[in-house]
Short mmCIF file of C-alpha atoms in Angstrom, two decimals:
data_model
loop_
_atom_site.label_atom_id
_atom_site.label_comp_id
_atom_site.label_asym_id
_atom_site.label_seq_id
_atom_site.Cartn_x
_atom_site.Cartn_y
_atom_site.Cartn_z
CA MET A 1 14.84 -21.37 24.56
CA ALA A 2 11.60 -19.38 24.52
CA LYS A 3 8.53 -20.23 22.48
CA ILE A 4 7.25 -17.11 20.74
CA VAL A 5 4.17 -16.41 18.64
CA ALA A 6 3.82 -13.18 16.66
CA VAL A 7 1.40 -11.34 14.40
CA THR A 8 2.48 -8.84 11.73
CA ALA A 9 0.13 -6.51 9.86
CA CYS A 10 0.31 -3.25 7.90
CA PRO A 11 -2.45 -1.11 6.30
CA THR A 12 -1.96 -2.41 2.75
CA GLY A 13 -0.77 -5.90 3.69
CA ILE A 14 1.68 -6.17 0.81
CA ALA A 15 5.31 -5.68 1.87
CA HIS A 16 5.82 -4.45 5.46
CA THR A 17 3.74 -7.35 6.81
CA TYR A 18 5.98 -10.03 5.30
CA MET A 19 9.29 -8.20 5.79
CA ALA A 20 8.53 -7.76 9.51
CA ALA A 21 7.67 -11.46 9.76
CA GLU A 22 10.94 -12.45 8.08
CA SER A 23 12.97 -10.13 10.32
CA LEU A 24 11.39 -11.62 13.46
CA LYS A 25 12.11 -15.16 12.22
CA VAL A 26 15.76 -14.30 11.55
CA GLY A 27 16.03 -12.60 14.93
CA ALA A 28 14.56 -15.59 16.77
CA GLU A 29 16.90 -17.96 14.96
CA LYS A 30 19.95 -15.86 15.89
CA LEU A 31 18.91 -15.81 19.56
CA GLY A 32 18.07 -19.51 19.62
CA HIS A 33 14.31 -19.16 20.17
CA GLU A 34 11.37 -20.89 18.48
CA ILE A 35 8.88 -18.60 16.73
CA LYS A 36 5.71 -18.87 14.66
CA VAL A 37 4.53 -15.73 12.87
CA GLU A 38 1.00 -15.12 11.56
CA THR A 39 0.90 -12.60 8.70
CA MET A 40 -2.26 -10.58 8.16
CA GLY A 41 -1.65 -9.57 4.55
CA SER A 42 -3.77 -8.58 1.59
CA ALA A 43 -4.45 -12.28 0.92
CA GLY A 44 -5.83 -12.74 4.46
CA SER A 45 -4.24 -14.39 7.48
CA GLU A 46 -1.48 -16.86 6.63
CA ASN A 47 0.32 -19.30 8.93
CA LYS A 48 -2.56 -18.75 11.35
CA LEU A 49 -1.86 -19.24 15.05
CA THR A 50 -3.86 -22.07 16.60
CA ASP A 51 -5.17 -22.16 20.18
CA GLU A 52 -2.47 -24.72 20.91
CA ASP A 53 0.28 -22.43 19.54
CA ILE A 54 -0.92 -19.57 21.75
CA ALA A 55 -1.30 -21.78 24.83
CA GLN A 56 2.27 -23.10 24.49
CA ALA A 57 3.82 -19.68 23.80
CA ASP A 58 5.90 -17.90 26.42
CA ILE A 59 5.26 -14.45 24.89
CA VAL A 60 3.22 -12.83 22.10
CA ILE A 61 4.69 -10.15 19.81
CA ILE A 62 2.31 -7.88 17.89
CA ALA A 63 4.19 -5.97 15.15
CA ALA A 64 1.36 -4.06 13.50
CA ASP A 65 0.44 -0.65 12.08
CA THR A 66 -3.25 -1.51 11.95
CA ASN A 67 -5.78 -2.96 14.37
CA VAL A 68 -5.21 -6.57 15.47
CA ASN A 69 -7.81 -8.41 17.56
CA MET A 70 -5.98 -9.42 20.74
CA GLU A 71 -8.78 -11.14 22.65
CA ARG A 72 -7.33 -14.56 21.83
CA PHE A 73 -4.09 -13.57 23.61
CA ALA A 74 -5.72 -12.67 26.95
CA GLY A 75 -3.62 -13.95 29.84
CA LYS A 76 -0.39 -14.12 27.81
CA PRO A 77 2.57 -11.71 28.05
CA ILE A 78 2.18 -9.33 25.09
CA TYR A 79 4.73 -6.98 23.51
CA MET A 80 3.51 -4.46 20.94
CA THR A 81 5.58 -2.65 18.31
CA SER A 82 5.37 -1.45 14.70
CA THR A 83 6.32 -3.29 11.50
CA GLY A 84 8.96 -0.64 10.77
CA ILE A 85 10.80 -1.30 14.05
CA ALA A 86 10.51 -5.06 13.53
CA ILE A 87 11.96 -4.76 10.02
CA LYS A 88 14.83 -2.59 11.25
CA ASP A 89 16.05 -5.00 13.96
CA GLY A 90 14.23 -8.27 14.66
CA VAL A 91 16.86 -9.34 17.21
CA ALA A 92 16.36 -6.18 19.29
CA VAL A 93 12.56 -6.51 19.16
CA ILE A 94 12.63 -10.10 20.42
CA ASP A 95 15.20 -9.27 23.11
CA GLU A 96 13.08 -6.32 24.26
CA ALA A 97 9.90 -8.40 24.15
CA LEU A 98 11.37 -11.07 26.41
CA LYS A 99 12.23 -8.38 28.96
CA LYS A 100 9.16 -6.14 28.77
CA ALA A 101 6.17 -8.22 27.59
CA THR A 102 3.31 -7.77 30.07
CA VAL A 103 0.48 -10.15 30.94
CA THR A 104 -2.97 -8.87 29.95
CA MET A 105 -6.30 -10.06 31.29
CA GLU A 106 -9.52 -9.90 29.24
CA LYS A 107 -10.58 -6.52 30.68
CA GLU A 108 -7.13 -5.08 29.99
CA VAL A 109 -7.21 -6.40 26.43
CA ALA A 110 -10.52 -4.62 25.87
CA LYS A 111 -9.01 -1.39 27.22
CA ILE A 112 -5.95 -1.76 24.99
CA GLU A 113 -8.17 -2.34 21.96
CA GLU A 114 -10.14 0.82 22.78
CA MET A 115 -6.96 2.88 23.32
CA LYS A 116 -5.47 1.55 20.07
CA ALA A 117 -8.59 2.53 18.15
CA GLN A 118 -8.51 6.03 19.66
CA ARG A 119 -4.78 6.45 18.97
CA SER A 120 -5.18 5.16 15.44
CA ALA A 121 -8.03 7.58 14.73
CA GLN A 122 -6.05 10.52 16.14
CA ARG A 123 -2.76 9.63 14.48
CA SER A 124 -3.60 8.48 11.01
CA GLY A 125 -7.33 8.86 10.34
CA VAL A 126 -7.39 10.26 6.80
CA TYR A 127 -4.30 8.35 5.66
CA LYS A 128 -5.50 5.08 7.18
CA HIS A 129 -8.95 5.37 5.56
CA LEU A 130 -7.50 6.32 2.17
CA MET A 131 -5.01 3.43 2.26
CA THR A 132 -7.80 1.00 3.13
CA GLY A 133 -9.58 2.06 -0.06
CA VAL A 134 -6.39 1.99 -2.16
CA SER A 135 -5.35 -1.46 -0.89
CA HIS A 136 -8.72 -2.89 -1.98
CA ILE A 137 -8.55 -1.45 -5.50
CA ILE A 138 -4.98 -2.55 -6.26
CA PRO A 139 -5.96 -6.14 -7.28
CA ILE A 140 -8.87 -4.77 -9.36
CA VAL A 141 -6.69 -2.26 -11.17
CA VAL A 142 -3.86 -4.77 -11.71
CA ALA A 143 -6.23 -7.36 -13.18
CA GLY A 144 -8.06 -4.77 -15.28
CA GLY A 145 -4.88 -3.12 -16.51
CA LEU A 146 -3.33 -6.42 -17.56
CA CYS A 147 -6.53 -7.46 -19.38
CA ILE A 148 -6.46 -4.17 -21.30
CA ALA A 149 -2.77 -4.67 -22.08
CA LEU A 150 -3.46 -8.20 -23.34
CA SER A 151 -6.23 -6.77 -25.52
CA PHE A 152 -3.76 -4.36 -27.09
CA ALA A 153 -1.43 -7.29 -27.80
CA PHE A 154 -3.77 -8.12 -30.71
CA GLY A 155 -3.39 -4.59 -32.05
CA ILE A 156 -4.23 -1.11 -30.80
CA HIS A 157 -7.63 -1.12 -32.53
CA ALA A 158 -8.31 -4.88 -32.35
CA ALA A 159 -10.87 -4.40 -29.55
CA GLU A 160 -13.12 -2.46 -31.94
CA GLU A 161 -14.04 -5.72 -33.70
CA GLU A 162 -17.19 -7.04 -32.00
CA GLY A 163 -17.02 -10.65 -30.80
CA SER A 164 -13.21 -10.86 -30.96
CA LEU A 165 -11.03 -12.02 -28.07
CA ALA A 166 -9.47 -8.56 -27.94
CA ALA A 167 -12.94 -7.01 -27.50
CA ALA A 168 -13.73 -9.48 -24.71
CA LEU A 169 -10.49 -8.68 -22.90
CA MET A 170 -11.17 -4.96 -23.22
CA ARG A 171 -14.67 -5.49 -21.85
CA ILE A 172 -13.31 -7.39 -18.86
CA GLY A 173 -10.56 -4.88 -18.14
CA GLY A 174 -12.01 -1.53 -19.13
CA GLY A 175 -15.74 -2.20 -19.00
CA ALA A 176 -15.85 -4.19 -15.77
CA ALA A 177 -12.66 -3.96 -13.67
CA PHE A 178 -11.92 -0.27 -14.22
CA ALA A 179 -15.63 0.56 -13.79
CA LEU A 180 -15.40 -0.97 -10.30
CA MET A 181 -12.29 0.97 -9.32
CA VAL A 182 -13.88 4.21 -8.06
CA PRO A 183 -16.93 2.59 -6.36
CA VAL A 184 -14.70 0.11 -4.50
CA LEU A 185 -12.28 2.90 -3.52
CA ALA A 186 -15.14 4.97 -2.11
CA GLY A 187 -16.84 1.96 -0.53
CA TYR A 188 -13.83 0.83 1.46
CA ILE A 189 -12.86 4.34 2.53
CA ALA A 190 -16.36 4.58 4.02
CA TYR A 191 -16.04 1.04 5.44
CA SER A 192 -12.80 2.04 7.20
CA ILE A 193 -14.55 5.02 8.80
CA ALA A 194 -17.95 3.58 9.73
CA ASP A 195 -17.42 -0.18 9.50
CA ARG A 196 -19.94 -2.29 7.54
CA PRO A 197 -22.80 0.29 7.51
CA GLY A 198 -20.52 2.65 5.57
CA LEU A 199 -19.96 0.23 2.68
CA THR A 200 -23.33 0.70 0.92
CA PRO A 201 -23.37 4.53 0.79
CA GLY A 202 -19.69 4.51 -0.13
CA LEU A 203 -20.23 2.18 -3.09
CA ILE A 204 -23.25 4.21 -4.24
CA GLY A 205 -21.36 7.50 -3.90
CA GLY A 206 -18.41 6.05 -5.85
CA MET A 207 -20.70 4.80 -8.62
CA LEU A 208 -22.28 8.27 -8.87
CA ALA A 209 -18.79 9.80 -9.07
CA ASN A 210 -18.13 7.46 -12.01
CA GLN A 211 -21.37 8.37 -13.76
CA ILE A 212 -20.85 12.10 -13.24
CA GLY A 213 -17.25 11.90 -14.46
CA ALA A 214 -15.72 13.06 -11.17
CA GLY A 215 -13.16 10.24 -11.32
CA PHE A 216 -10.98 9.12 -8.44
CA LEU A 217 -11.11 12.53 -6.73
CA GLY A 218 -14.90 12.28 -6.64
CA GLY A 219 -14.60 8.71 -5.35
CA ILE A 220 -12.30 9.77 -2.51
CA LEU A 221 -14.66 12.57 -1.49
CA ALA A 222 -17.69 10.27 -1.77
CA GLY A 223 -15.99 7.71 0.48
CA PHE A 224 -15.18 10.21 3.21
CA ILE A 225 -18.62 11.86 3.00
CA ALA A 226 -20.42 8.51 3.15
CA GLY A 227 -18.25 7.26 6.00
CA TYR A 228 -18.59 10.29 8.25
CA ILE A 229 -22.32 10.74 7.53
CA THR A 230 -22.90 7.08 8.46
CA LEU A 231 -20.76 7.42 11.57
CA GLY A 232 -22.68 10.53 12.61
CA LEU A 233 -26.05 8.89 12.05
CA LYS A 234 -24.97 5.79 13.96
CA LYS A 235 -24.06 7.90 16.97
CA SER A 236 -27.06 10.23 16.86
CA ILE A 237 -29.99 7.92 16.04
CA LYS A 238 -31.29 5.92 18.99
CA LEU A 239 -34.06 3.38 18.34
CA PRO A 240 -35.98 1.25 20.84
CA LYS A 241 -34.32 -2.10 21.49
CA SER A 242 -37.07 -3.88 19.58
CA LEU A 243 -36.16 -1.89 16.43
CA GLU A 244 -32.34 -1.84 16.75
CA GLY A 245 -32.07 -4.62 14.18
CA LEU A 246 -33.31 -2.19 11.53
CA MET A 247 -30.36 0.17 11.97
CA PRO A 248 -27.68 -1.70 9.94
CA VAL A 249 -30.04 -3.04 7.23
CA LEU A 250 -32.50 -0.20 6.68
CA VAL A 251 -32.06 3.05 8.60
CA LEU A 252 -28.31 3.67 8.15
CA PRO A 253 -27.98 2.45 4.51
CA LEU A 254 -31.05 4.39 3.37
CA LEU A 255 -30.37 7.72 5.10
CA SER A 256 -26.62 7.75 4.44
CA SER A 257 -27.06 6.71 0.78
CA LEU A 258 -29.65 9.46 0.25
CA ALA A 259 -27.46 12.10 1.88
CA THR A 260 -24.30 11.00 0.03
CA GLY A 261 -26.07 10.62 -3.31
CA LEU A 262 -27.79 14.01 -3.18
CA LEU A 263 -24.56 15.74 -2.19
CA MET A 264 -22.69 14.07 -5.06
CA ILE A 265 -25.38 14.96 -7.63
CA TYR A 266 -26.23 18.52 -6.60
CA VAL A 267 -23.17 19.85 -4.78
CA ILE A 268 -19.89 17.98 -5.23
CA GLY A 269 -19.99 16.03 -8.49
CA THR A 270 -19.93 18.81 -11.09
CA PRO A 271 -17.13 20.95 -9.54
CA VAL A 272 -14.96 17.87 -9.00
CA LYS A 273 -15.61 16.77 -12.60
CA GLY A 274 -14.32 20.16 -13.71
CA ILE A 275 -11.17 19.69 -11.64
CA MET A 276 -10.62 16.19 -13.05
CA ASP A 277 -11.14 17.39 -16.63
CA TRP A 278 -8.66 20.22 -16.07
CA LEU A 279 -6.13 17.86 -14.44
CA THR A 280 -6.42 15.32 -17.27
CA VAL A 281 -6.05 17.94 -20.02
CA SER A 282 -3.13 19.59 -18.19
CA LEU A 283 -1.26 16.30 -17.79
CA ASN A 284 -1.88 15.23 -21.39
CA ASN A 285 -0.79 18.62 -22.77
CA MET A 286 2.11 19.14 -20.39
CA SER A 287 5.37 20.37 -21.91
CA THR A 288 8.36 18.05 -21.79
CA ALA A 289 10.10 20.15 -19.12
CA ASN A 290 7.04 20.29 -16.87
CA ALA A 291 6.48 16.56 -17.33
CA ALA A 292 10.05 15.90 -16.23
CA ILE A 293 9.57 18.09 -13.13
CA LEU A 294 6.38 16.21 -12.21
CA GLY A 295 8.21 12.90 -12.73
CA LEU A 296 11.09 14.10 -10.55
CA ILE A 297 8.66 14.98 -7.72
CA LEU A 298 6.73 11.71 -7.99
CA GLY A 299 9.99 9.74 -8.16
CA ALA A 300 11.40 11.40 -5.06
CA MET A 301 8.14 10.78 -3.20
CA MET A 302 8.37 7.05 -3.98
CA ALA A 303 11.79 6.83 -2.30
CA VAL A 304 11.52 9.25 0.60
CA ASP A 305 9.80 6.82 2.98
CA MET A 306 9.82 3.56 0.95
CA GLY A 307 6.24 2.39 1.32
CA GLY A 308 5.15 4.96 3.90
CA PRO A 309 2.51 7.71 3.61
CA VAL A 310 4.43 9.84 1.07
CA ASN A 311 5.17 6.84 -1.14
CA LYS A 312 1.54 5.69 -1.00
CA ALA A 313 0.28 9.21 -1.78
CA ALA A 314 2.29 9.27 -5.03
CA TYR A 315 1.12 5.75 -5.89
CA ALA A 316 -2.54 6.54 -5.17
CA PHE A 317 -2.31 9.66 -7.37
CA ALA A 318 -0.95 7.64 -10.30
CA VAL A 319 -3.42 4.78 -9.88
CA GLY A 320 -6.33 7.21 -9.76
CA LEU A 321 -5.31 8.74 -13.09
CA LEU A 322 -5.48 5.36 -14.85
CA GLY A 323 -9.27 5.65 -14.86
CA SER A 324 -8.90 8.90 -16.83
CA ASN A 325 -6.65 7.21 -19.44
CA THR A 326 -3.60 9.10 -18.20
CA PHE A 327 -0.78 6.55 -18.04
CA GLU A 328 2.49 8.54 -17.80
CA PRO A 329 2.49 9.13 -14.00
CA MET A 330 1.90 5.41 -13.38
CA ALA A 331 4.98 4.56 -15.42
CA ALA A 332 7.10 7.10 -13.54
CA VAL A 333 5.86 5.89 -10.14
CA MET A 334 6.51 2.20 -10.77
CA ALA A 335 9.96 2.78 -12.28
CA ALA A 336 10.95 5.08 -9.41
CA GLY A 337 9.68 2.55 -6.88
CA MET A 338 11.91 -0.15 -8.36
CA THR A 339 15.22 1.73 -8.28
CA PRO A 340 15.87 2.03 -4.49
CA PRO A 341 16.29 -1.71 -3.83
CA LEU A 342 17.85 -2.28 -7.26
CA GLY A 343 20.43 0.49 -6.71
CA ILE A 344 21.33 -0.81 -3.26
CA ALA A 345 21.59 -4.37 -4.57
CA LEU A 346 23.99 -3.16 -7.27
CA ALA A 347 26.01 -1.23 -4.67
CA THR A 348 26.44 -4.37 -2.55
CA PHE A 349 27.91 -6.04 -5.65
CA ILE A 350 30.25 -3.29 -6.90
CA ALA A 351 31.37 -2.01 -3.45
CA LYS A 352 31.56 -5.22 -1.45
CA ASN A 353 34.10 -3.80 1.00
CA LYS A 354 31.50 -1.28 2.22
CA PHE A 355 28.95 -3.89 3.29
CA THR A 356 28.99 -6.74 5.78
CA LYS A 357 28.50 -10.32 4.64
CA GLU A 358 24.90 -10.21 5.94
CA GLU A 359 24.23 -6.98 4.02
CA ARG A 360 25.64 -8.47 0.81
CA GLU A 361 23.30 -11.45 1.23
CA ALA A 362 20.41 -9.07 1.90
CA GLY A 363 21.34 -7.24 -1.30
CA LYS A 364 20.36 -10.33 -3.30
CA ALA A 365 16.89 -10.27 -1.72
CA ALA A 366 16.68 -6.52 -2.38
CA ALA A 367 17.31 -7.17 -6.09
CA VAL A 368 14.38 -9.60 -6.24
CA LEU A 369 12.13 -7.14 -4.41
CA GLY A 370 13.27 -4.31 -6.68
CA VAL A 371 12.42 -6.05 -9.94
CA SER A 372 9.04 -6.91 -8.39
CA PHE A 373 8.30 -3.22 -7.60
CA ILE A 374 8.51 -3.62 -3.82
CA THR A 375 10.27 -0.45 -2.70
CA GLU A 376 10.35 -1.69 0.90
CA GLY A 377 13.32 -3.89 -0.04
CA ALA A 378 15.52 -0.84 0.64
CA ILE A 379 14.24 -0.32 4.21
CA PRO A 380 16.80 -2.47 6.10
CA PHE A 381 19.69 -0.59 4.45
CA ALA A 382 18.06 2.82 4.96
CA ALA A 383 17.34 2.01 8.61
CA ALA A 384 20.96 0.98 9.23
CA ASP A 385 22.48 4.07 7.57
CA PRO A 386 19.76 6.67 6.88
CA LEU A 387 21.94 9.75 6.36
CA ARG A 388 23.81 8.15 3.46
CA VAL A 389 21.26 5.75 1.98
CA ILE A 390 18.06 7.83 1.95
CA PRO A 391 19.48 10.81 -0.02
CA SER A 392 21.04 8.34 -2.46
CA ILE A 393 17.82 6.48 -3.20
CA ILE A 394 15.81 9.73 -3.43
CA ALA A 395 18.27 11.02 -6.04
CA GLY A 396 18.09 7.80 -8.07
CA SER A 397 14.29 7.61 -7.98
CA ALA A 398 13.97 11.30 -8.88
CA VAL A 399 16.19 10.75 -11.96
CA THR A 400 14.15 7.70 -13.00
CA GLY A 401 10.82 9.47 -12.54
CA ALA A 402 11.99 12.55 -14.47
CA LEU A 403 13.38 10.48 -17.36
CA SER A 404 10.26 8.32 -17.57
CA MET A 405 8.02 11.40 -17.87
CA PHE A 406 10.52 13.14 -20.20
CA PHE A 407 10.44 10.14 -22.57
CA ARG A 408 6.60 10.04 -22.32
CA CYS A 409 6.65 6.43 -21.16
CA THR A 410 3.24 4.97 -20.29
CA LEU A 411 2.13 2.04 -18.15
CA ARG A 412 -1.33 0.47 -18.17
CA ALA A 413 -0.77 -1.98 -15.27
CA PRO A 414 -0.20 -0.44 -11.84
CA HIS A 415 1.99 -3.22 -10.46
CA GLY A 416 4.15 -6.16 -11.44
CA GLY A 417 7.62 -4.68 -11.93
CA ILE A 418 9.62 -6.15 -14.79
CA PHE A 419 7.12 -8.98 -15.18
CA VAL A 420 4.67 -6.70 -17.03
CA LEU A 421 7.32 -5.39 -19.44
CA PRO A 422 7.13 -8.34 -21.90
CA ILE A 423 3.35 -7.93 -22.32
CA PRO A 424 2.82 -6.22 -25.70
CA ASN A 425 1.60 -2.60 -25.36
CA ALA A 426 1.54 -2.74 -21.54
CA VAL A 427 4.37 -0.21 -21.55
CA GLY A 428 4.68 2.66 -24.00
CA ASN A 429 8.24 3.56 -25.16
CA LEU A 430 9.59 0.37 -23.58
CA GLY A 431 13.22 0.95 -24.59
CA PHE A 432 13.36 4.39 -23.00
CA TYR A 433 11.50 3.07 -19.95
CA ILE A 434 14.23 0.49 -19.36
CA ILE A 435 16.84 3.22 -19.81
CA ALA A 436 15.11 5.34 -17.14
CA ILE A 437 15.13 2.44 -14.67
CA ILE A 438 18.79 1.64 -15.37
CA ALA A 439 19.79 5.31 -15.03
CA GLY A 440 18.17 5.67 -11.62
CA THR A 441 19.64 2.36 -10.45
CA LEU A 442 23.14 3.50 -11.45
CA VAL A 443 22.73 6.88 -9.72
CA THR A 444 21.64 5.21 -6.47
CA ALA A 445 24.39 2.59 -6.64
CA ALA A 446 27.07 5.21 -7.36
CA LEU A 447 25.98 7.50 -4.53
CA VAL A 448 25.64 4.70 -1.98
CA SER A 449 29.05 3.29 -2.99
CA ALA A 450 30.68 6.73 -2.74
CA LEU A 451 29.10 7.81 0.54
CA LYS A 452 29.33 4.67 2.64
CA PRO A 453 32.59 4.10 4.54
CA ARG A 454 34.65 0.93 4.22
CA LYS A 455 33.81 -1.86 6.63
CA GLN A 456 36.66 -2.84 8.96
#
């Protein structure tokens, strides 16, 4: 029996991180090994590995799609993989790790860290930076959206009464939380690019985007501008050693904030505001047919890679529009993100002879993930049978997204699954919204049940 320690991490730290950890635990149990997994999720590191754990371990597994500091593992056999591969087959990852894990010394660890940073920048720069910003605004938008929804529970116009609880909730949600959304988005995009020195100009650029009315598009541009300007200044400005301490606290924040701010005010802000105004008006005045087409596209995007770049792009688009009081795309995106695991869970129930006992048990977990709006619950099934499962879940999500937009359903909270549905006024056209989710779930379940062969 081998003693294994592992670390799992993904860019957003919400689903892939924990699903990879669970898959590795199940794999170790099946092979008769002992494992402890540290998850680096959105809530920080959990089940943290101690020095004693690492010292006693026979191998270290790093299943991560983002940077993990490996200095503490110097001298131990290390095997590196992605969360997606770990989720797909934990048994195979552990078996491979035991055969191929290589011992790394401190110098080699430093080289690996440098190579990982270079590969990461080449492979996923823009996406990685954008997702860093989005992952930091999700809790802000969820809290703000739910506060606004609770305010509406007292009546649509109850917040207009000064001093009332409804007005206080609206002030917390709309006046504070949503006001922070764009600055935090821009700040952490810049932070991802230029590390801590990028945070200040990013936050300032995002705040200016808010004030100008450039919305989330302006915030995204401000974040990238601030980040790359700061990075350029950091590389090009060389101060005497006696003055190097001024770089992170004075020189970089001042020069990058000035450059970013002036660009936002005089060059970028007004044109982007025009684009945002046009986008908002177009979405609000969209015909029913065009709305359904947009919903179909957004729905399909949510299912095509189940938490990957395409899924996150659709989600980021919908979240960004919340700040412009456009709530229909958010409803379509959340509903479409729920149907893949829900449809597969239903298929495991109605077509039991087409799934193994383990898959039927996994279907129960998929149902829980589905109602919680965690699309990644469908990944194990899609990985095992992609040619049949992926088209089925895309079709179901596309139907749900199209119906949600067709019925003009709205959603003020960007996460939470069915748990936000009982909140008064959180969802517009609630009855039709539930119908859209059920319809997509049935389409996915029917297609999966029809396409999959019987299990011998």
